[in-house]
PDB file of C-alpha atoms in Angstrom:
ATOM      1  CA  MET A   1     -32.999   2.206 -11.580  1.00 72.00           C
ATOM      2  CA  ASN A   2     -34.146  -0.425  -8.692  1.00 94.00           C
ATOM      3  CA  HIS A   3     -33.639  -3.620 -10.629  1.00 98.00           C
ATOM      4  CA  ALA A   4     -33.885  -5.414  -7.191  1.00 98.00           C
ATOM      5  CA  LYS A   5     -38.143  -4.204  -7.397  1.00 98.00           C
ATOM      6  CA  THR A   6     -38.017  -4.733 -11.207  1.00 98.00           C
ATOM      7  CA  LEU A   7     -36.794  -8.598 -10.723  1.00 98.00           C
ATOM      8  CA  ARG A   8     -39.599  -9.239  -7.670  1.00 98.00           C
ATOM      9  CA  ASP A   9     -42.243  -7.321 -10.221  1.00 98.00           C
ATOM     10  CA  LEU A  10     -41.285 -10.158 -13.073  1.00 98.00           C
ATOM     11  CA  LEU A  11     -41.297 -12.927 -10.167  1.00 98.00           C
ATOM     12  CA  ALA A  12     -44.723 -12.130  -9.700  1.00 98.00           C
ATOM     13  CA  GLN A  13     -46.138 -12.838 -12.944  1.00 98.00           C
ATOM     14  CA  ASP A  14     -47.588 -16.136 -13.767  1.00 98.00           C
ATOM     15  CA  THR A  15     -45.022 -17.236 -16.018  1.00 98.00           C
ATOM     16  CA  CYS A  16     -41.581 -18.922 -16.188  1.00 98.00           C
ATOM     17  CA  HIS A  17     -39.633 -16.179 -17.700  1.00 98.00           C
ATOM     18  CA  ILE A  18     -36.692 -17.974 -20.079  1.00 98.00           C
ATOM     19  CA  MET A  19     -33.335 -16.310 -18.843  1.00 98.00           C
ATOM     20  CA  PRO A  20     -30.819 -17.265 -21.326  1.00 98.00           C
ATOM     21  CA  CYS A  21     -27.546 -16.515 -19.506  1.00 98.00           C
ATOM     22  CA  CYS A  22     -24.233 -14.216 -19.917  1.00 98.00           C
ATOM     23  CA  PHE A  23     -20.542 -14.329 -19.799  1.00 97.00           C
ATOM     24  CA  ASP A  24     -19.534 -11.056 -20.608  1.00 98.00           C
ATOM     25  CA  ALA A  25     -21.100  -7.582 -21.204  1.00 98.00           C
ATOM     26  CA  LEU A  26     -21.677  -8.331 -24.865  1.00 98.00           C
ATOM     27  CA  SER A  27     -23.537 -11.363 -24.592  1.00 98.00           C
ATOM     28  CA  ALA A  28     -25.570  -9.890 -22.119  1.00 98.00           C
ATOM     29  CA  LYS A  29     -26.115  -6.689 -24.368  1.00 98.00           C
ATOM     30  CA  LEU A  30     -27.655  -8.794 -26.749  1.00 98.00           C
ATOM     31  CA  ILE A  31     -29.815 -10.482 -24.696  1.00 98.00           C
ATOM     32  CA  GLN A  32     -31.645  -7.464 -23.489  1.00 98.00           C
ATOM     33  CA  GLN A  33     -31.102  -6.520 -27.275  1.00 98.00           C
ATOM     34  CA  GLU A  34     -33.251  -9.470 -28.010  1.00 98.00           C
ATOM     35  CA  GLY A  35     -36.150  -8.118 -25.788  1.00 98.00           C
ATOM     36  CA  TYR A  36     -36.108 -10.815 -22.959  1.00 98.00           C
ATOM     37  CA  ASP A  37     -36.651  -9.502 -19.479  1.00 98.00           C
ATOM     38  CA  LEU A  38     -33.280 -10.621 -17.751  1.00 98.00           C
ATOM     39  CA  THR A  39     -30.229 -12.319 -17.680  1.00 98.00           C
ATOM     40  CA  PHE A  40     -27.699 -14.773 -15.143  1.00 98.00           C
ATOM     41  CA  MET A  41     -23.863 -14.842 -15.207  1.00 98.00           C
ATOM     42  CA  SER A  42     -23.076 -18.430 -15.641  1.00 96.00           C
ATOM     43  CA  GLY A  43     -20.127 -19.184 -13.688  1.00 94.00           C
ATOM     44  CA  PHE A  44     -19.501 -21.779 -15.956  1.00 94.00           C
ATOM     45  CA  ALA A  45     -19.322 -19.861 -18.864  1.00 96.00           C
ATOM     46  CA  ALA A  46     -17.890 -16.293 -16.800  1.00 97.00           C
ATOM     47  CA  SER A  47     -15.261 -18.790 -16.179  1.00 96.00           C
ATOM     48  CA  ALA A  48     -14.065 -19.727 -19.306  1.00 96.00           C
ATOM     49  CA  SER A  49     -14.929 -16.564 -20.807  1.00 96.00           C
ATOM     50  CA  ARG A  50     -13.020 -14.381 -18.051  1.00 97.00           C
ATOM     51  CA  ILE A  51      -9.833 -16.814 -17.556  1.00 97.00           C
ATOM     52  CA  GLY A  52     -10.187 -19.897 -19.680  1.00 96.00           C
ATOM     53  CA  ALA A  53     -10.536 -22.259 -17.333  1.00 96.00           C
ATOM     54  CA  PRO A  54     -13.333 -24.402 -15.903  1.00 93.00           C
ATOM     55  CA  ASP A  55     -15.396 -24.454 -13.306  1.00 90.00           C
ATOM     56  CA  LEU A  56     -14.023 -25.806 -10.574  1.00 90.00           C
ATOM     57  CA  GLY A  57     -14.053 -22.397  -8.146  1.00 88.00           C
ATOM     58  CA  LEU A  58     -10.971 -21.430  -9.920  1.00 93.00           C
ATOM     59  CA  MET A  59     -11.880 -17.025 -10.179  1.00 94.00           C
ATOM     60  CA  SER A  60     -11.708 -15.515  -6.789  1.00 94.00           C
ATOM     61  CA  TYR A  61     -14.064 -13.317  -5.511  1.00 96.00           C
ATOM     62  CA  ALA A  62     -12.803 -10.028  -7.011  1.00 97.00           C
ATOM     63  CA  GLU A  63     -12.576 -11.345 -10.061  1.00 97.00           C
ATOM     64  CA  VAL A  64     -16.962 -12.141  -9.960  1.00 97.00           C
ATOM     65  CA  VAL A  65     -17.774  -9.383  -8.592  1.00 98.00           C
ATOM     66  CA  ASP A  66     -15.808  -7.192 -11.252  1.00 98.00           C
ATOM     67  CA  GLN A  67     -17.078  -9.251 -14.403  1.00 98.00           C
ATOM     68  CA  ALA A  68     -20.817  -8.956 -12.278  1.00 98.00           C
ATOM     69  CA  ARG A  69     -20.374  -4.974 -12.682  1.00 98.00           C
ATOM     70  CA  ASN A  70     -19.268  -4.772 -16.037  1.00 98.00           C
ATOM     71  CA  ILE A  71     -22.532  -6.577 -17.470  1.00 98.00           C
ATOM     72  CA  ALA A  72     -23.905  -5.000 -14.885  1.00 98.00           C
ATOM     73  CA  ASP A  73     -23.275  -1.264 -16.571  1.00 98.00           C
ATOM     74  CA  ALA A  74     -23.851  -2.443 -19.768  1.00 98.00           C
ATOM     75  CA  ILE A  75     -27.584  -3.261 -19.799  1.00 98.00           C
ATOM     76  CA  SER A  76     -30.266  -1.756 -18.423  1.00 98.00           C
ATOM     77  CA  ILE A  77     -32.746  -5.121 -16.896  1.00 98.00           C
ATOM     78  CA  PRO A  78     -32.050  -7.247 -14.244  1.00 98.00           C
ATOM     79  CA  LEU A  79     -28.705  -9.146 -14.168  1.00 98.00           C
ATOM     80  CA  ILE A  80     -29.292 -12.632 -11.341  1.00 98.00           C
ATOM     81  CA  ALA A  81     -25.049 -12.681 -10.400  1.00 98.00           C
ATOM     82  CA  ASP A  82     -23.065 -16.126  -9.526  1.00 96.00           C
ATOM     83  CA  GLY A  83     -21.987 -15.452  -5.777  1.00 96.00           C
ATOM     84  CA  ASP A  84     -20.819 -19.365  -6.064  1.00 95.00           C
ATOM     85  CA  THR A  85     -20.563 -20.025  -2.027  1.00 96.00           C
ATOM     86  CA  GLY A  86     -20.004 -16.554  -0.933  1.00 97.00           C
ATOM     87  CA  TYR A  87     -16.265 -17.346  -0.892  1.00 95.00           C
ATOM     88  CA  GLY A  88     -15.120 -18.123   2.629  1.00 94.00           C
ATOM     89  CA  ASN A  89     -17.443 -17.935   6.666  1.00 95.00           C
ATOM     90  CA  ALA A  90     -21.062 -16.405   6.983  1.00 96.00           C
ATOM     91  CA  MET A  91     -18.829 -13.266   7.562  1.00 97.00           C
ATOM     92  CA  ASN A  92     -17.589 -13.622   3.574  1.00 97.00           C
ATOM     93  CA  VAL A  93     -21.129 -14.665   2.063  1.00 98.00           C
ATOM     94  CA  ARG A  94     -22.001 -10.637   4.289  1.00 98.00           C
ATOM     95  CA  ARG A  95     -19.649  -9.154   1.803  1.00 98.00           C
ATOM     96  CA  THR A  96     -20.166 -11.281  -1.762  1.00 98.00           C
ATOM     97  CA  VAL A  97     -24.114 -10.025  -0.923  1.00 98.00           C
ATOM     98  CA  ALA A  98     -22.759  -6.333  -0.719  1.00 98.00           C
ATOM     99  CA  GLY A  99     -20.583  -6.411  -2.946  1.00 98.00           C
ATOM    100  CA  PHE A 100     -22.458  -7.831  -5.106  1.00 98.00           C
ATOM    101  CA  ALA A 101     -25.202  -5.514  -4.758  1.00 98.00           C
ATOM    102  CA  LYS A 102     -22.271  -2.680  -5.441  1.00 98.00           C
ATOM    103  CA  ALA A 103     -21.706  -3.919  -8.296  1.00 98.00           C
ATOM    104  CA  GLY A 104     -25.638  -3.536  -9.846  1.00 98.00           C
ATOM    105  CA  CYS A 105     -26.834  -6.751  -9.540  1.00 98.00           C
ATOM    106  CA  ALA A 106     -30.308  -7.795  -8.971  1.00 98.00           C
ATOM    107  CA  SER A 107     -30.036 -11.207  -7.024  1.00 98.00           C
ATOM    108  CA  VAL A 108     -27.255 -13.189  -5.821  1.00 98.00           C
ATOM    109  CA  MET A 109     -27.369 -17.064  -5.910  1.00 98.00           C
ATOM    110  CA  ILE A 110     -25.451 -18.388  -2.334  1.00 98.00           C
ATOM    111  CA  GLU A 111     -24.709 -22.644  -2.613  1.00 97.00           C
ATOM    112  CA  ASP A 112     -24.246 -24.915  -0.120  1.00 97.00           C
ATOM    113  CA  GLN A 113     -21.792 -26.773  -2.039  1.00 95.00           C
ATOM    114  CA  LEU A 114     -17.966 -27.703  -0.059  1.00 93.00           C
ATOM    115  CA  ALA A 115     -15.737 -24.976  -1.822  1.00 82.00           C
ATOM    116  CA  PRO A 116     -14.062 -25.081  -4.256  1.00 74.00           C
ATOM    117  CA  LYS A 117     -17.354 -26.185  -5.921  1.00 72.00           C
ATOM    118  CA  ARG A 118     -18.085 -27.899  -9.186  1.00 64.00           C
ATOM    119  CA  CYS A 119     -20.071 -27.092 -11.680  1.00 61.00           C
ATOM    120  CA  GLY A 120     -23.948 -28.180 -11.032  1.00 52.00           C
ATOM    121  CA  HIS A 121     -23.847 -30.650 -14.124  1.00 53.00           C
ATOM    122  CA  THR A 122     -20.340 -31.989 -13.401  1.00 57.00           C
ATOM    123  CA  PRO A 123     -18.636 -35.091 -11.308  1.00 61.00           C
ATOM    124  CA  GLY A 124     -17.223 -34.617  -7.619  1.00 61.00           C
ATOM    125  CA  LYS A 125     -19.575 -32.467  -5.933  1.00 76.00           C
ATOM    126  CA  ALA A 126     -20.077 -32.470  -2.899  1.00 92.00           C
ATOM    127  CA  VAL A 127     -22.039 -30.490  -0.140  1.00 96.00           C
ATOM    128  CA  VAL A 128     -21.122 -28.884   3.893  1.00 97.00           C
ATOM    129  CA  SER A 129     -23.283 -29.665   6.769  1.00 97.00           C
ATOM    130  CA  ARG A 130     -26.826 -28.120   7.104  1.00 97.00           C
ATOM    131  CA  ASP A 131     -25.367 -26.080   9.462  1.00 97.00           C
ATOM    132  CA  GLU A 132     -22.788 -24.442   7.963  1.00 97.00           C
ATOM    133  CA  ALA A 133     -25.822 -24.501   4.283  1.00 98.00           C
ATOM    134  CA  PHE A 134     -28.312 -22.053   6.977  1.00 98.00           C
ATOM    135  CA  ASP A 135     -25.519 -20.229   8.486  1.00 98.00           C
ATOM    136  CA  ARG A 136     -24.941 -19.306   4.452  1.00 98.00           C
ATOM    137  CA  ILE A 137     -28.661 -18.211   3.694  1.00 98.00           C
ATOM    138  CA  ARG A 138     -28.776 -16.853   6.410  1.00 98.00           C
ATOM    139  CA  ALA A 139     -25.991 -14.406   6.941  1.00 98.00           C
ATOM    140  CA  ALA A 140     -27.033 -13.733   3.181  1.00 98.00           C
ATOM    141  CA  VAL A 141     -30.548 -12.434   3.636  1.00 98.00           C
ATOM    142  CA  ASP A 142     -29.217 -10.576   7.232  1.00 98.00           C
ATOM    143  CA  GLU A 143     -26.511  -8.892   5.217  1.00 98.00           C
ATOM    144  CA  ARG A 144     -30.082  -8.090   2.571  1.00 98.00           C
ATOM    145  CA  GLU A 145     -31.446  -6.695   5.426  1.00 98.00           C
ATOM    146  CA  ALA A 146     -28.527  -4.355   5.611  1.00 98.00           C
ATOM    147  CA  LEU A 147     -28.982  -3.281   3.162  1.00 98.00           C
ATOM    148  CA  ARG A 148     -32.061  -2.451   2.563  1.00 97.00           C
ATOM    149  CA  ALA A 149     -32.139  -0.624   5.818  1.00 98.00           C
ATOM    150  CA  ARG A 150     -29.258   2.125   4.116  1.00 96.00           C
ATOM    151  CA  GLY A 151     -31.518   2.648   0.883  1.00 96.00           C
ATOM    152  CA  GLY A 152     -29.848  -0.837  -0.914  1.00 97.00           C
ATOM    153  CA  ASP A 153     -31.502  -3.751  -2.043  1.00 98.00           C
ATOM    154  CA  ILE A 154     -30.310  -7.120  -3.367  1.00 98.00           C
ATOM    155  CA  LEU A 155     -32.642 -10.867  -3.151  1.00 98.00           C
ATOM    156  CA  ILE A 156     -31.368 -13.954  -2.063  1.00 98.00           C
ATOM    157  CA  LEU A 157     -31.299 -16.428  -4.160  1.00 98.00           C
ATOM    158  CA  ALA A 158     -30.257 -19.842  -2.181  1.00 98.00           C
ATOM    159  CA  ARG A 159     -29.196 -23.017  -4.249  1.00 98.00           C
ATOM    160  CA  THR A 160     -28.889 -26.581  -2.887  1.00 98.00           C
ATOM    161  CA  ASP A 161     -26.701 -29.054  -4.724  1.00 96.00           C
ATOM    162  CA  ALA A 162     -27.203 -32.192  -1.912  1.00 96.00           C
ATOM    163  CA  ARG A 163     -29.853 -34.258  -4.436  1.00 95.00           C
ATOM    164  CA  HIS A 164     -25.563 -35.712  -5.960  1.00 90.00           C
ATOM    165  CA  ASP A 165     -25.084 -37.607  -3.567  1.00 92.00           C
ATOM    166  CA  HIS A 166     -28.250 -36.867  -0.603  1.00 95.00           C
ATOM    167  CA  GLY A 167     -30.723 -37.614  -2.512  1.00 96.00           C
ATOM    168  CA  LEU A 168     -34.059 -35.554  -3.625  1.00 97.00           C
ATOM    169  CA  GLY A 169     -35.873 -35.229   0.029  1.00 98.00           C
ATOM    170  CA  GLU A 170     -32.514 -33.526   1.439  1.00 98.00           C
ATOM    171  CA  ALA A 171     -32.443 -31.458  -1.491  1.00 98.00           C
ATOM    172  CA  ILE A 172     -35.927 -30.525  -0.510  1.00 98.00           C
ATOM    173  CA  ASP A 173     -35.518 -29.695   3.307  1.00 98.00           C
ATOM    174  CA  ARG A 174     -32.787 -27.713   2.735  1.00 98.00           C
ATOM    175  CA  ALA A 175     -34.598 -25.692   0.246  1.00 98.00           C
ATOM    176  CA  ALA A 176     -37.289 -25.177   2.169  1.00 98.00           C
ATOM    177  CA  MET A 177     -35.170 -24.318   5.188  1.00 98.00           C
ATOM    178  CA  PHE A 178     -33.808 -21.736   3.243  1.00 98.00           C
ATOM    179  CA  ALA A 179     -36.578 -19.732   2.724  1.00 98.00           C
ATOM    180  CA  GLU A 180     -37.627 -20.156   6.576  1.00 98.00           C
ATOM    181  CA  LEU A 181     -34.615 -18.182   6.324  1.00 98.00           C
ATOM    182  CA  GLY A 182     -36.394 -15.784   4.581  1.00 98.00           C
ATOM    183  CA  ALA A 183     -34.358 -16.051  -0.013  1.00 98.00           C
ATOM    184  CA  ASP A 184     -36.137 -15.010  -2.243  1.00 98.00           C
ATOM    185  CA  ILE A 185     -35.446 -17.993  -4.850  1.00 98.00           C
ATOM    186  CA  LEU A 186     -34.961 -21.572  -4.369  1.00 98.00           C
ATOM    187  CA  PHE A 187     -32.594 -23.311  -6.374  1.00 98.00           C
ATOM    188  CA  VAL A 188     -32.878 -27.191  -6.522  1.00 98.00           C
ATOM    189  CA  GLU A 189     -30.060 -28.329  -8.735  1.00 96.00           C
ATOM    190  CA  ALA A 190     -29.347 -31.247 -10.828  1.00 94.00           C
ATOM    191  CA  PRO A 191     -33.147 -33.218 -10.631  1.00 97.00           C
ATOM    192  CA  LYS A 192     -32.637 -36.368 -12.884  1.00 96.00           C
ATOM    193  CA  THR A 193     -36.933 -36.386 -14.146  1.00 97.00           C
ATOM    194  CA  GLU A 194     -40.026 -33.991 -14.954  1.00 97.00           C
ATOM    195  CA  ALA A 195     -40.750 -36.196 -11.859  1.00 98.00           C
ATOM    196  CA  GLU A 196     -38.517 -35.043  -9.800  1.00 98.00           C
ATOM    197  CA  MET A 197     -38.658 -31.662 -11.394  1.00 98.00           C
ATOM    198  CA  ARG A 198     -42.048 -32.243  -9.852  1.00 98.00           C
ATOM    199  CA  ASP A 199     -41.744 -32.638  -6.544  1.00 98.00           C
ATOM    200  CA  VAL A 200     -39.396 -29.830  -6.125  1.00 98.00           C
ATOM    201  CA  CYS A 201     -41.967 -27.381  -7.248  1.00 98.00           C
ATOM    202  CA  ALA A 202     -45.026 -28.833  -5.190  1.00 98.00           C
ATOM    203  CA  ASN A 203     -43.023 -28.901  -1.866  1.00 98.00           C
ATOM    204  CA  LEU A 204     -41.398 -25.699  -1.960  1.00 98.00           C
ATOM    205  CA  PRO A 205     -42.712 -22.445  -1.787  1.00 98.00           C
ATOM    206  CA  GLY A 206     -42.569 -19.322  -3.142  1.00 98.00           C
ATOM    207  CA  PRO A 207     -40.300 -18.939  -6.427  1.00 98.00           C
ATOM    208  CA  LYS A 208     -38.117 -21.591  -7.656  1.00 98.00           C
ATOM    209  CA  MET A 209     -35.397 -21.680 -10.641  1.00 98.00           C
ATOM    210  CA  ALA A 210     -34.424 -24.599 -13.364  1.00 98.00           C
ATOM    211  CA  ASN A 211     -31.315 -24.802 -15.438  1.00 97.00           C
ATOM    212  CA  ILE A 212     -31.049 -27.023 -18.036  1.00 97.00           C
ATOM    213  CA  VAL A 213     -28.228 -27.438 -19.687  1.00 94.00           C
ATOM    214  CA  GLU A 214     -28.376 -29.000 -22.690  1.00 91.00           C
ATOM    215  CA  GLY A 215     -26.889 -32.585 -22.303  1.00 89.00           C
ATOM    216  CA  GLY A 216     -26.774 -32.430 -18.320  1.00 90.00           C
ATOM    217  CA  ALA A 217     -28.398 -34.470 -15.522  1.00 91.00           C
ATOM    218  CA  THR A 218     -32.235 -32.215 -15.618  1.00 95.00           C
ATOM    219  CA  PRO A 219     -34.553 -32.912 -18.499  1.00 96.00           C
ATOM    220  CA  ASP A 220     -34.491 -29.794 -21.538  1.00 96.00           C
ATOM    221  CA  LEU A 221     -38.491 -29.651 -21.266  1.00 97.00           C
ATOM    222  CA  PRO A 222     -40.700 -26.624 -23.408  1.00 97.00           C
ATOM    223  CA  ASN A 223     -41.198 -22.997 -20.982  1.00 97.00           C
ATOM    224  CA  ALA A 224     -44.878 -24.061 -20.897  1.00 98.00           C
ATOM    225  CA  ALA A 225     -43.760 -27.288 -19.394  1.00 98.00           C
ATOM    226  CA  LEU A 226     -41.589 -25.567 -17.074  1.00 98.00           C
ATOM    227  CA  HIS A 227     -44.500 -23.364 -15.857  1.00 98.00           C
ATOM    228  CA  ASP A 228     -46.956 -25.700 -15.319  1.00 98.00           C
ATOM    229  CA  ILE A 229     -44.696 -27.496 -13.427  1.00 98.00           C
ATOM    230  CA  GLY A 230     -43.876 -24.520 -11.229  1.00 98.00           C
ATOM    231  CA  TYR A 231     -41.303 -22.612 -11.851  1.00 98.00           C
ATOM    232  CA  SER A 232     -40.297 -18.960 -12.640  1.00 98.00           C
ATOM    233  CA  LEU A 233     -37.058 -19.239 -14.154  1.00 98.00           C
ATOM    234  CA  ALA A 234     -35.987 -21.493 -16.735  1.00 98.00           C
ATOM    235  CA  ALA A 235     -31.751 -20.790 -16.864  1.00 98.00           C
ATOM    236  CA  TYR A 236     -30.005 -21.703 -19.855  1.00 98.00           C
ATOM    237  CA  PRO A 237     -26.455 -21.594 -18.243  1.00 96.00           C
ATOM    238  CA  LEU A 238     -24.552 -22.618 -21.860  1.00 96.00           C
ATOM    239  CA  SER A 239     -27.069 -22.134 -24.672  1.00 97.00           C
ATOM    240  CA  LEU A 240     -25.177 -18.821 -25.660  1.00 98.00           C
ATOM    241  CA  MET A 241     -21.621 -19.848 -24.762  1.00 97.00           C
ATOM    242  CA  ALA A 242     -21.549 -23.235 -26.754  1.00 97.00           C
ATOM    243  CA  SER A 243     -23.544 -21.923 -29.442  1.00 96.00           C
ATOM    244  CA  ALA A 244     -20.402 -18.850 -30.249  1.00 96.00           C
ATOM    245  CA  MET A 245     -17.458 -21.722 -28.963  1.00 97.00           C
ATOM    246  CA  GLN A 246     -19.092 -23.849 -32.419  1.00 96.00           C
ATOM    247  CA  ALA A 247     -18.923 -20.594 -34.149  1.00 95.00           C
ATOM    248  CA  MET A 248     -15.231 -19.416 -33.883  1.00 95.00           C
ATOM    249  CA  VAL A 249     -14.754 -23.155 -34.067  1.00 96.00           C
ATOM    250  CA  THR A 250     -16.773 -23.206 -37.146  1.00 94.00           C
ATOM    251  CA  THR A 251     -14.744 -20.431 -38.420  1.00 95.00           C
ATOM    252  CA  LEU A 252     -11.167 -20.906 -37.530  1.00 95.00           C
ATOM    253  CA  ARG A 253     -11.610 -24.162 -39.647  1.00 95.00           C
ATOM    254  CA  ALA A 254     -12.654 -22.645 -42.928  1.00 94.00           C
ATOM    255  CA  MET A 255     -10.116 -19.730 -42.583  1.00 94.00           C
ATOM    256  CA  ARG A 256      -7.826 -22.209 -42.675  1.00 94.00           C
ATOM    257  CA  ASP A 257      -9.075 -23.440 -45.511  1.00 94.00           C
ATOM    258  CA  ASP A 258      -8.524 -20.002 -47.361  1.00 94.00           C
ATOM    259  CA  ALA A 259     -13.160 -20.171 -47.222  1.00 93.00           C
ATOM    260  CA  ARG A 260     -15.054 -17.083 -45.775  1.00 84.00           C
ATOM    261  CA  PRO A 261     -17.692 -18.086 -42.915  1.00 84.00           C
ATOM    262  CA  ASN A 262     -21.775 -16.911 -42.677  1.00 88.00           C
ATOM    263  CA  GLN A 263     -21.128 -13.689 -40.541  1.00 92.00           C
ATOM    264  CA  MET A 264     -22.998 -11.342 -38.795  1.00 94.00           C
ATOM    265  CA  ASP A 265     -23.288  -7.688 -41.205  1.00 95.00           C
ATOM    266  CA  PHE A 266     -20.529  -5.981 -40.215  1.00 96.00           C
ATOM    267  CA  THR A 267     -23.251  -2.739 -40.075  1.00 97.00           C
ATOM    268  CA  ASP A 268     -25.392  -4.966 -37.368  1.00 97.00           C
ATOM    269  CA  LEU A 269     -21.915  -6.253 -35.496  1.00 96.00           C
ATOM    270  CA  ARG A 270     -21.321  -2.292 -35.106  1.00 96.00           C
ATOM    271  CA  ALA A 271     -24.802  -1.271 -34.362  1.00 96.00           C
ATOM    272  CA  ARG A 272     -24.819  -3.961 -32.067  1.00 97.00           C
ATOM    273  CA  ILE A 273     -22.336  -3.274 -30.557  1.00 97.00           C
ATOM    274  CA  GLY A 274     -22.759   0.253 -29.758  1.00 96.00           C
ATOM    275  CA  PHE A 275     -20.875   2.001 -32.542  1.00 96.00           C
ATOM    276  CA  ASN A 276     -24.215   4.208 -33.827  1.00 95.00           C
ATOM    277  CA  ASP A 277     -25.136   4.869 -30.015  1.00 94.00           C
ATOM    278  CA  TYR A 278     -21.445   7.244 -29.866  1.00 94.00           C
ATOM    279  CA  TYR A 279     -21.884   8.469 -32.397  1.00 93.00           C
ATOM    280  CA  GLU A 280     -25.364  10.045 -31.825  1.00 92.00           C
ATOM    281  CA  THR A 281     -24.993  11.447 -28.610  1.00 93.00           C
ATOM    282  CA  SER A 282     -20.636  12.766 -29.424  1.00 92.00           C
ATOM    283  CA  ASP A 283     -22.467  15.223 -32.430  1.00 90.00           C
ATOM    284  CA  GLN A 284     -23.808  17.202 -29.203  1.00 90.00           C
ATOM    285  CA  TYR A 285     -19.660  17.779 -28.877  1.00 91.00           C
ATOM    286  CA  ALA A 286     -17.923  19.782 -31.037  1.00 74.00           C
ATOM    287  CA  SER A 287     -14.217  18.247 -29.354  1.00 75.00           C
ATOM    288  CA  SER A 288     -15.947  14.972 -30.157  1.00 66.00           C
ATOM    289  CA  LYS A 289     -16.635  15.081 -33.672  1.00 63.00           C
ATOM    290  CA  ARG A 290     -12.589  14.667 -34.303  1.00 52.00           C
ATOM    291  CA  ASP A 291     -12.419  10.784 -33.514  1.00 53.00           C
TER     292      ASP A 291
END
């Protein structure tokens, strides 16, 4: 299945796709089961889930691409992966893009933060120079073209965090150059008002992504408003993680009081994980029926 082509087709539609973000294979399966067209592997949520640590550049390239591979193997909808800063210089960026393509991702995000990167809605962010930022995207696009020449494909999602220290104008200028260099999707992180969001979309070509963090810097607008502004994708990086964490804490506190929490029915749980599919397939093989 050509997930990159599927993603391009989705981006060509006149809509803003709601994109709940996953953090592991199970959360990605639930997103697909609920009928969403695509998902994004949130670096924030993946770091919390995999290593129990904040998204401050602690996960290595190998850990992140392994997480993405597990997710891509579990679903059939396009997955966009968080490639952070590309994990080094331009040659590292090329390796990162190739690695995520091999893992089955439809797109990979490369950003202009200074390593080690930080979550886009937390303090302490800084960006590299324009030249270094442009080199990262140029290298990512070059690897995309090399993949295409070999029969592969992946989209480049180019992100800038320049709004934080250098203002919206610098962020828009950087993103405009990312587009000139060949990036497929543009992401200006953390505009602070609806007016800033409109400036971003009015001044940049092609598909744009909004990043909606509940309680974060960017206004949490209805999807119809995001579409009207000009966004093609609306990522919700923490909605599932925050909901899952709240449910787990509530359950743990209830169990301590010897109460039984409200939770998913065991039959539904087994079905969503894939037990029924396993049994249906295994019935074709006599030896498997002993399992």
